[in-house]
Coordinates of C-alpha atoms and ligand atoms in Angstrom, one line a residue:
M581 CA -10.6 -9.5 -31.2
S582 CA -9.9 -5.8 -31.5
A583 CA -6.8 -4.4 -29.9
I584 CA -7.5 -2.2 -27.0
A585 CA -5.5 0.9 -26.3
T586 CA -6.2 3.3 -23.6
S587 CA -5.7 7.0 -23.4
L588 CA -4.4 8.0 -20.0
S589 CA -2.8 11.0 -18.7
L590 CA -0.8 10.6 -15.5
P591 CA -1.3 13.3 -13.0
V592 CA 1.8 15.0 -11.6
V593 CA 2.4 13.7 -8.1
G594 CA 3.3 15.6 -5.0
Q595 CA 3.8 19.1 -6.2
A596 CA 4.4 21.1 -3.0
E597 CA 3.6 24.8 -3.4
A598 CA 6.2 27.1 -1.9
T599 CA 4.6 29.4 0.6
S600 CA 7.8 31.3 1.2
T601 CA 7.1 35.0 0.8
S602 CA 6.6 35.9 4.5
S603 CA 9.3 33.6 5.9
T604 CA 11.8 35.0 3.3
A605 CA 11.0 38.5 4.4
I606 CA 11.5 37.7 8.1
G607 CA 14.8 36.0 7.2
W608 CA 16.0 39.2 5.4
V609 CA 15.1 41.4 8.4
L610 CA 17.0 39.1 10.8
F611 CA 20.0 39.1 8.4
A612 CA 20.0 42.9 8.3
V613 CA 19.8 43.2 12.1
V614 CA 22.7 40.8 12.6
I615 CA 24.9 42.5 10.0
I616 CA 24.2 46.1 11.3
G617 CA 24.6 44.9 14.9
F618 CA 28.0 43.3 14.0
A619 CA 29.2 46.5 12.3
I620 CA 28.2 48.6 15.4
A621 CA 30.0 46.2 17.7
V622 CA 33.2 46.3 15.7
F623 CA 33.0 50.1 15.6
L624 CA 32.5 50.6 19.3
N625 CA 35.2 48.1 20.1
M626 CA 37.8 49.9 18.0
R627 CA 36.8 53.3 19.6
R628 CA 37.1 52.1 23.2
G629 CA 40.5 50.5 22.8
R630 CA 42.0 48.4 25.6
K631 CA 43.6 49.8 28.7
E632 CA 46.4 47.9 30.5
V633 CA 44.6 46.2 33.4
G634 CA 47.6 45.0 35.5
A635 CA 50.7 42.8 35.6
E636 CA 50.2 39.2 34.6
L637 CA 52.3 38.1 37.6
E638 CA 49.4 39.0 40.1
L639 CA 46.4 38.5 37.8
A640 CA 47.0 35.1 36.2
A641 CA 44.5 32.6 37.6
N642 CA 47.1 30.0 38.6
R643 CA 49.0 32.5 40.6
R644 CA 46.2 33.2 43.1
P645 CA 46.3 31.2 46.3
Y646 CA 43.5 28.6 46.6
L647 CA 41.7 27.2 49.6
S648 CA 43.6 25.7 52.5
D649 CA 43.7 21.9 53.2
E650 CA 41.3 22.3 56.2
E651 CA 38.8 24.1 54.0
L652 CA 39.2 21.6 51.1
E653 CA 38.7 18.5 53.3
G654 CA 35.7 19.9 55.2
R655 CA 32.3 21.0 53.9
K656 CA 33.6 21.3 50.4
L657 CA 34.5 17.6 50.3
D658 CA 31.1 16.7 51.8
R659 CA 29.3 18.7 49.2
T660 CA 31.2 17.2 46.3
L661 CA 30.7 13.7 47.6
G662 CA 27.0 14.4 48.2
F663 CA 26.6 15.7 44.7
G664 CA 28.3 12.5 43.3
L665 CA 25.9 10.4 45.3
V666 CA 22.9 12.2 43.9
L667 CA 24.2 11.7 40.3
L668 CA 24.8 8.0 41.0
A669 CA 21.3 7.6 42.3
I670 CA 19.9 9.2 39.1
V671 CA 22.0 6.8 36.9
G672 CA 21.0 3.8 39.1
V673 CA 17.3 4.5 39.2
A674 CA 16.5 6.6 36.1
L675 CA 18.4 4.4 33.6
P676 CA 16.7 1.1 34.5
L677 CA 13.3 3.0 34.5
Y678 CA 14.1 4.2 31.0
W679 CA 15.1 0.7 29.9
L680 CA 11.8 -0.6 31.3
G681 CA 9.9 1.8 29.1
E682 CA 12.1 1.2 26.0
P683 CA 10.3 -1.8 24.4
S684 CA 6.9 0.0 24.5
R685 CA 8.6 3.2 23.3
Q686 CA 10.0 1.3 20.3
E687 CA 6.6 -0.3 19.6
N688 CA 4.9 3.0 19.7
A689 CA 7.5 4.4 17.3
A690 CA 7.0 1.5 14.9
A691 CA 3.2 2.0 15.1
G692 CA 3.8 5.7 14.5
F693 CA 5.8 4.9 11.4
E694 CA 3.1 2.5 10.2
E695 CA 0.5 5.1 10.7
Q696 CA 2.6 7.6 8.8
F697 CA 3.0 5.1 5.9
V698 CA -0.7 4.4 5.8
G699 CA -1.4 8.2 5.8
R700 CA 1.0 8.7 2.9
G701 CA -0.5 5.8 1.0
E702 CA -4.0 7.2 1.5
E703 CA -2.9 10.6 0.2
L704 CA -1.4 9.0 -2.9
Y705 CA -4.5 6.8 -3.4
N706 CA -7.0 9.7 -3.2
V707 CA -5.0 12.7 -4.4
G708 CA -1.4 12.1 -5.6
A709 CA -2.1 9.1 -7.9
Q710 CA -5.9 9.3 -8.0
C711 CA -6.4 5.6 -7.8
A712 CA -9.8 6.5 -6.3
N713 CA -11.0 8.0 -9.6
C714 CA -11.2 4.5 -11.0
H715 CA -11.2 2.1 -8.0
G716 CA -13.6 4.2 -6.0
P717 CA -13.2 5.8 -2.6
N718 CA -11.9 3.3 0.0
G719 CA -11.3 0.8 -2.8
V720 CA -15.0 -0.1 -3.2
G721 CA -14.5 -0.6 -7.0
G722 CA -15.6 1.6 -9.9
V723 CA -15.0 2.2 -13.6
A724 CA -12.4 3.7 -15.8
Q725 CA -13.7 5.6 -18.7
T726 CA -11.5 4.9 -21.7
S727 CA -11.5 4.7 -25.5
L728 CA -12.0 1.4 -27.3
L729 CA -9.8 1.3 -30.4
N730 CA -9.8 -1.1 -33.3
D731 CA -6.9 -3.1 -34.8
R732 CA -5.8 0.0 -36.8
G733 CA -5.8 2.1 -33.7
E734 CA -8.9 4.0 -34.7
F735 CA -11.5 5.2 -32.2
V736 CA -14.5 2.9 -31.9
S737 CA -16.3 4.1 -28.8
L738 CA -16.0 5.4 -25.2
I739 CA -16.4 2.6 -22.8
N740 CA -16.6 2.2 -19.0
W741 CA -14.0 -0.5 -18.0
Q742 CA -14.8 -2.0 -14.6
A743 CA -12.0 -1.4 -12.1
P744 CA -12.0 -4.1 -9.5
A745 CA -12.6 -3.3 -5.8
L746 CA -9.3 -3.1 -3.9
N747 CA -10.8 -3.5 -0.4
T748 CA -10.4 -7.3 -0.9
V749 CA -7.3 -7.3 -3.1
L750 CA -5.1 -8.7 -0.4
Y751 CA -7.6 -11.6 -0.1
R752 CA -6.5 -12.8 -3.6
Y753 CA -3.0 -11.5 -4.1
S754 CA 0.2 -11.5 -2.1
E755 CA 1.6 -8.1 -1.4
Q756 CA 4.4 -8.8 -3.9
E757 CA 1.8 -9.6 -6.6
V758 CA 0.0 -6.3 -5.9
F759 CA 3.4 -4.5 -6.0
D760 CA 4.1 -5.9 -9.4
V761 CA 0.7 -4.8 -10.8
L762 CA 1.3 -1.3 -9.4
Q763 CA 4.9 -1.3 -10.7
Y764 CA 4.1 -2.5 -14.3
G765 CA 0.4 -2.0 -14.7
R766 CA -1.9 -4.4 -16.6
A767 CA -1.1 -4.7 -20.3
Q768 CA -4.0 -3.9 -22.6
S769 CA -6.1 -2.3 -19.8
P770 CA -6.6 1.1 -18.3
M771 CA -4.4 0.1 -15.4
A772 CA -1.2 2.0 -16.1
A773 CA 2.2 1.3 -14.8
W774 CA 2.7 3.5 -11.7
G775 CA 6.1 2.4 -10.6
S776 CA 9.3 4.0 -11.9
K777 CA 10.5 0.6 -13.2
G778 CA 7.4 0.4 -15.4
G779 CA 7.9 4.0 -16.6
G780 CA 5.4 5.5 -14.0
P781 CA 5.8 8.4 -11.6
L782 CA 6.0 6.6 -8.2
T783 CA 9.0 5.3 -6.3
D784 CA 9.1 1.8 -4.8
Q785 CA 8.6 3.4 -1.3
Q786 CA 5.5 5.2 -2.5
L787 CA 4.1 1.9 -3.9
W788 CA 4.7 0.2 -0.6
N789 CA 3.0 3.0 1.2
I790 CA -0.1 2.5 -1.0
I791 CA 0.0 -1.2 -0.2
D792 CA 0.2 -0.2 3.6
Y793 CA -2.9 1.8 2.9
L794 CA -4.7 -1.0 1.0
Q795 CA -3.9 -3.3 4.0
S796 CA -5.7 -0.8 6.3
I797 CA -8.9 -0.8 4.2
Q798 CA -9.4 -4.6 3.7
L799 CA -12.9 -5.5 4.7
P800 CA -13.8 -8.0 7.4
A801 CA -14.6 -11.5 6.1
D802 CA -18.2 -11.7 7.3
E803 CA -19.0 -8.5 5.5
V804 CA -17.6 -9.8 2.3
R805 CA -19.4 -13.2 2.6
E806 CA -22.7 -11.4 3.2
S807 CA -22.3 -9.1 0.2
V808 CA -21.4 -11.9 -2.1
A809 CA -24.3 -14.0 -0.8
K810 CA -26.7 -11.1 -1.4
E811 CA -25.4 -10.5 -4.9
L812 CA -25.9 -14.2 -5.7
A813 CA -29.4 -14.1 -4.3
D814 CA -30.2 -11.0 -6.5
T815 CA -28.7 -12.4 -9.7
C816 CA -29.4 -16.1 -9.4
A817 CA -31.3 -17.1 -6.3
P818 CA -29.7 -20.6 -6.3
D819 CA -31.6 -23.7 -5.1
D820 CA -30.0 -26.6 -3.2
A821 CA -28.8 -28.1 -6.4
G822 CA -26.9 -24.9 -7.3
L823 CA -29.3 -24.0 -10.1
C824 CA -30.5 -20.4 -10.6
T825 CA -34.3 -20.1 -9.8
L826 CA -34.7 -16.4 -10.6
P827 CA -37.4 -16.3 -13.4
D828 CA -35.4 -14.1 -15.7
A829 CA -31.9 -15.0 -14.5
E830 CA -29.2 -14.6 -17.0
F831 CA -27.2 -17.4 -15.5
A832 CA -28.1 -21.1 -15.2
T833 CA -26.0 -22.1 -12.3
V834 CA -24.2 -20.7 -9.2
G835 CA -21.0 -21.5 -11.0
E836 CA -21.9 -19.3 -14.0
A837 CA -23.2 -16.6 -11.8
M838 CA -19.9 -16.5 -9.8
F839 CA -17.9 -16.6 -13.0
N840 CA -19.8 -13.4 -14.1
M841 CA -20.4 -11.8 -10.8
G842 CA -20.9 -8.0 -11.3
L843 CA -21.3 -8.3 -15.1
N844 CA -24.4 -6.1 -15.3
T845 CA -24.6 -4.9 -11.7
G846 CA -21.0 -3.6 -11.4
F847 CA -20.8 -5.4 -8.0
A848 CA -17.4 -4.7 -6.5
G849 CA -16.1 -3.5 -9.9
G850 CA -16.1 -7.2 -11.0
A851 CA -13.5 -8.1 -8.4
F852 CA -15.2 -11.5 -7.7
S853 CA -15.7 -12.5 -11.4
C854 CA -13.5 -14.7 -13.6
G855 CA -15.0 -13.3 -16.7
R856 CA -13.1 -10.0 -16.4
C857 CA -9.9 -11.8 -17.3
H858 CA -11.1 -14.9 -19.2
T859 CA -13.9 -13.4 -21.4
A860 CA -13.1 -10.7 -24.0
G861 CA -15.1 -7.5 -23.6
W862 CA -16.5 -8.6 -20.2
S863 CA -15.0 -5.6 -18.4
W864 CA -17.0 -3.1 -20.5
G865 CA -20.3 -5.0 -20.6
D866 CA -19.9 -6.4 -24.1
P867 CA -18.8 -10.0 -23.4
G868 CA -17.8 -12.4 -26.2
V869 CA -17.7 -16.2 -25.7
A870 CA -17.7 -16.9 -22.0
G871 CA -14.2 -18.1 -21.0
G872 CA -13.0 -17.6 -24.6
G873 CA -9.8 -16.0 -23.3
A874 CA -8.6 -12.4 -22.9
L875 CA -5.9 -11.5 -20.4
G876 CA -6.3 -15.0 -19.0
P877 CA -6.2 -18.1 -21.2
N878 CA -9.1 -19.7 -23.2
L879 CA -10.9 -22.1 -20.9
T880 CA -13.4 -23.5 -23.5
N881 CA -13.5 -26.7 -25.6
G882 CA -12.2 -28.8 -22.7
A883 CA -9.1 -26.8 -22.1
T884 CA -9.4 -27.0 -18.4
L885 CA -10.0 -30.8 -18.6
R886 CA -6.7 -31.2 -20.4
Q887 CA -4.9 -28.8 -18.0
F888 CA -6.4 -30.4 -14.9
P889 CA -7.0 -34.1 -15.3
T890 CA -8.8 -34.3 -12.0
V891 CA -11.5 -32.0 -10.5
Q892 CA -9.4 -31.8 -7.3
S893 CA -6.3 -30.5 -9.1
Q894 CA -8.4 -27.7 -10.7
I895 CA -10.0 -26.9 -7.3
D896 CA -6.5 -26.6 -5.8
F897 CA -5.4 -24.3 -8.6
I898 CA -8.4 -22.0 -8.2
T899 CA -7.9 -22.1 -4.5
E900 CA -4.3 -21.0 -4.5
G901 CA -4.1 -19.1 -7.8
A902 CA -0.9 -18.8 -9.8
E903 CA 2.4 -17.9 -8.2
I904 CA 5.1 -15.9 -10.0
G905 CA 7.3 -18.4 -11.8
K906 CA 5.7 -21.5 -10.4
A907 CA 4.6 -24.2 -12.9
Y908 CA 1.0 -25.4 -12.7
G909 CA -1.3 -27.9 -14.4
A910 CA -0.6 -30.7 -16.9
N911 CA 1.4 -28.7 -19.4
G912 CA 3.5 -27.3 -16.6
Q913 CA 3.8 -23.7 -17.8
A914 CA 4.8 -21.2 -15.1
G915 CA 2.2 -18.7 -14.0
D916 CA 3.0 -15.0 -13.7
G917 CA 1.0 -14.4 -10.5
T918 CA -1.9 -12.7 -12.4
M919 CA -4.5 -15.5 -11.7
P920 CA -5.8 -14.7 -8.2
G921 CA -6.2 -17.3 -5.5
Y922 CA -9.9 -17.6 -4.4
G923 CA -9.8 -20.0 -1.4
L924 CA -6.6 -19.1 0.3
N925 CA -5.3 -15.8 1.7
P926 CA -1.7 -15.4 0.8
N927 CA -1.3 -12.6 3.4
A928 CA -2.8 -14.3 6.4
G929 CA -0.2 -15.1 9.0
E930 CA 2.5 -13.0 7.3
P931 CA 4.5 -11.0 9.9
G932 CA 2.8 -7.7 10.5
S933 CA -0.3 -8.7 8.5
L934 CA -3.7 -8.0 10.1
M935 CA -5.4 -10.6 7.9
S936 CA -6.9 -13.9 9.0
P937 CA -7.1 -17.2 7.1
D938 CA -10.9 -16.9 6.7
Q939 CA -10.5 -13.8 4.6
T940 CA -10.9 -15.5 1.3
M941 CA -12.7 -14.5 -1.9
Y942 CA -14.9 -17.6 -2.2
T943 CA -16.1 -20.4 0.1
P944 CA -15.0 -24.0 -0.8
D945 CA -18.6 -24.6 -2.2
Q946 CA -18.4 -21.6 -4.5
I947 CA -15.0 -22.8 -5.8
R948 CA -16.5 -26.2 -6.5
A949 CA -19.4 -24.6 -8.3
V950 CA -17.2 -22.5 -10.6
V951 CA -14.9 -25.4 -11.3
D952 CA -17.9 -27.5 -12.4
Y953 CA -19.1 -24.7 -14.6
E954 CA -15.6 -24.3 -16.2
R955 CA -15.2 -28.0 -16.8
G956 CA -18.4 -27.9 -18.9
M957 CA -17.3 -25.0 -21.1
Ligands
HEC1634 C1 -7.6 5.0 -15.2 C2 -8.2 4.2 -14.2 C3 -7.3 3.6 -13.1 C4 -6.4 4.2 -12.3 C5 -6.1 5.7 -12.1 C6 -5.8 3.2 -11.5 N1 -6.3 1.9 -11.8 FE1 -5.8 0.2 -11.0 N2 -6.9 -0.8 -12.4 C7 -7.8 -0.2 -13.3 C8 -8.5 -1.2 -14.1 C9 -9.5 -1.0 -15.2 C10 -8.0 -2.5 -13.6 C11 -8.4 -3.8 -14.1 C12 -7.6 -4.2 -15.3 C13 -8.1 -5.5 -15.9 O1 -9.3 -5.5 -16.3 O2 -7.3 -6.4 -15.9 C14 -7.1 -2.2 -12.5 C15 -6.4 -3.1 -11.8 C16 -5.7 -2.9 -10.6 C17 -5.2 -3.9 -9.7 C18 -5.3 -5.4 -9.9 C19 -6.5 -5.8 -9.1 C20 -7.1 -7.1 -9.5 O3 -7.9 -7.7 -8.7 O4 -7.0 -7.6 -10.6 C21 -4.6 -3.2 -8.7 C22 -4.0 -3.8 -7.5 C23 -4.8 -1.8 -8.9 N3 -5.4 -1.6 -10.1 C24 -4.4 -0.8 -8.1 C25 -4.4 0.6 -8.4 C26 -3.7 1.6 -7.6 C27 -3.1 1.4 -6.3 C28 -3.8 2.7 -8.3 C29 -3.3 4.1 -8.0 C30 -1.8 4.1 -7.9 C31 -4.6 2.4 -9.5 N4 -4.9 1.1 -9.5 C32 -4.9 3.4 -10.5 C33 -7.9 1.2 -13.5 C34 -7.2 2.2 -12.9
HEC1635 C1 -7.0 -10.9 -12.9 C2 -7.2 -11.8 -14.0 C3 -7.8 -13.2 -13.7 C4 -8.9 -13.4 -13.0 C5 -9.8 -12.5 -12.3 C6 -9.1 -14.9 -13.1 N1 -8.1 -15.4 -13.8 FE1 -7.8 -17.4 -14.2 N2 -6.1 -17.0 -15.1 C7 -5.5 -15.7 -15.3 C8 -4.2 -15.8 -15.9 C9 -3.3 -14.7 -16.3 C10 -4.0 -17.2 -16.0 C11 -2.7 -17.9 -16.5 C12 -1.8 -18.2 -15.3 C13 -1.0 -17.0 -14.8 O1 -0.1 -16.6 -15.5 O2 -1.4 -16.4 -13.8 C14 -5.2 -17.9 -15.5 C15 -5.3 -19.3 -15.5 C16 -6.5 -19.9 -15.2 C17 -6.7 -21.3 -15.4 C18 -5.8 -22.3 -16.1 C19 -6.0 -22.2 -17.5 C20 -4.9 -22.9 -18.3 O3 -5.3 -23.6 -19.3 O4 -3.8 -22.8 -18.0 C21 -8.0 -21.6 -15.0 C22 -8.7 -22.9 -15.0 C23 -8.5 -20.3 -14.5 N3 -7.6 -19.3 -14.7 C24 -9.8 -20.1 -13.9 C25 -10.2 -19.0 -13.3 C26 -11.4 -18.9 -12.5 C27 -12.3 -20.0 -12.2 C28 -11.5 -17.6 -12.1 C29 -12.6 -17.0 -11.2 C30 -12.8 -17.7 -10.0 C31 -10.4 -16.9 -12.7 N4 -9.6 -17.8 -13.4 C32 -10.1 -15.6 -12.5 C33 -6.1 -14.5 -15.0 C34 -7.3 -14.4 -14.2

């Protein structure tokens, strides 16, 4: 297999243009007015000087006689007490009213923050980090044009590497798994490291803002189901036994069609396929041995039969995917969270998540079909 390197240039993020000329000028004018005014005031003050106004004995405030007792205990007292009563009423009525409104005020503030985060994430997605260039507007999927290099690092050809749709990415990955991909990128692919820990230009906060935005563009489940069913019909037209009936179908079974979904059509940037990670060259339309291994392990020659002694254990793995640091299968190696889960939404039911448990990549039947296909590889 030839080594793949990618030529990428990261755009500079968030360069704010200073539009300062007019406000600087106004600032200088104000500064001049203040300085000149001050100088004039000092000058006039010195010229005028101070005349003696009278003896302190008569003029000091505490020497002047004040109101008599009758006056103090009459209307003046009433007025003061009345004023106190009004203030008390304000505290007694207005404060509880304010408290009543407080929970919804806080909710609105939180929603306002959330909206702001989504807005910042959207700006990064489309402009600042230009995710949309490869993953498409609104995360519909697309391609990354990149150079294919051979083992010696020499240019072989320009290729279009499928970039998976992200409007379903929270169907298959937890937010933390998405965060890790953004932080460190995908080795040996055009997906660069965007987080500062991976050497990229974005802060953790910006990555979470992007994830907030991704959350906001996840498609409804029925729309996804329909589009997958249509793609299956167009590329396979399966019968009841799960065999493809399309006269010139490239695939024999539903399982094979699912494994390669989007190979020639670019459907969802290959987001629903397994081949993009398990078949070398799949992502740029030049697939080698199906399931022969690429980013994901080799699945051929009975590998999955050894790893998953029972069909059910393999179904469970495809359903849940790999979790970071959690061992799976017979040889008990820990996954790194790259293998997506196809039948379980890791974000459904999470606090603050808008996702529902039916938002999954595949139906149980589709998982079964793909497992059957893999066990025959
Ligand atoms: C130069 C093109 C390019 C840019 C820009 C880019 N990506 Fe990617 N991204 C890819 C490709 C290609 C893959 C698939 C890599 C592979 O085949 O394993 C990918 C994979 C991903 C994945 C993993 C999804 C999955 O299902 O495997 C996520 C999440 C992701 N990108 C998010 C982003 C975000 C967010 C940005 C912007 C900060 C971004 N990408 C910018 C090309 C790009
Ligand atoms: C984004 C890349 C990616 C995609 C897409 C993907 N896989 Fe994987 N797969 C992996 C990785 C990586 C592993 C190794 C476990 C880990 O670290 O996540 C793996 C492991 C596996 C294993 C266990 C193999 C072993 O011997 O340990 C099976 C089986 C498997 N994947 C099947 C599938 C099927 C079926 C699909 C499609 C429905 C699929 N994969 C889609 C990356 C992927």
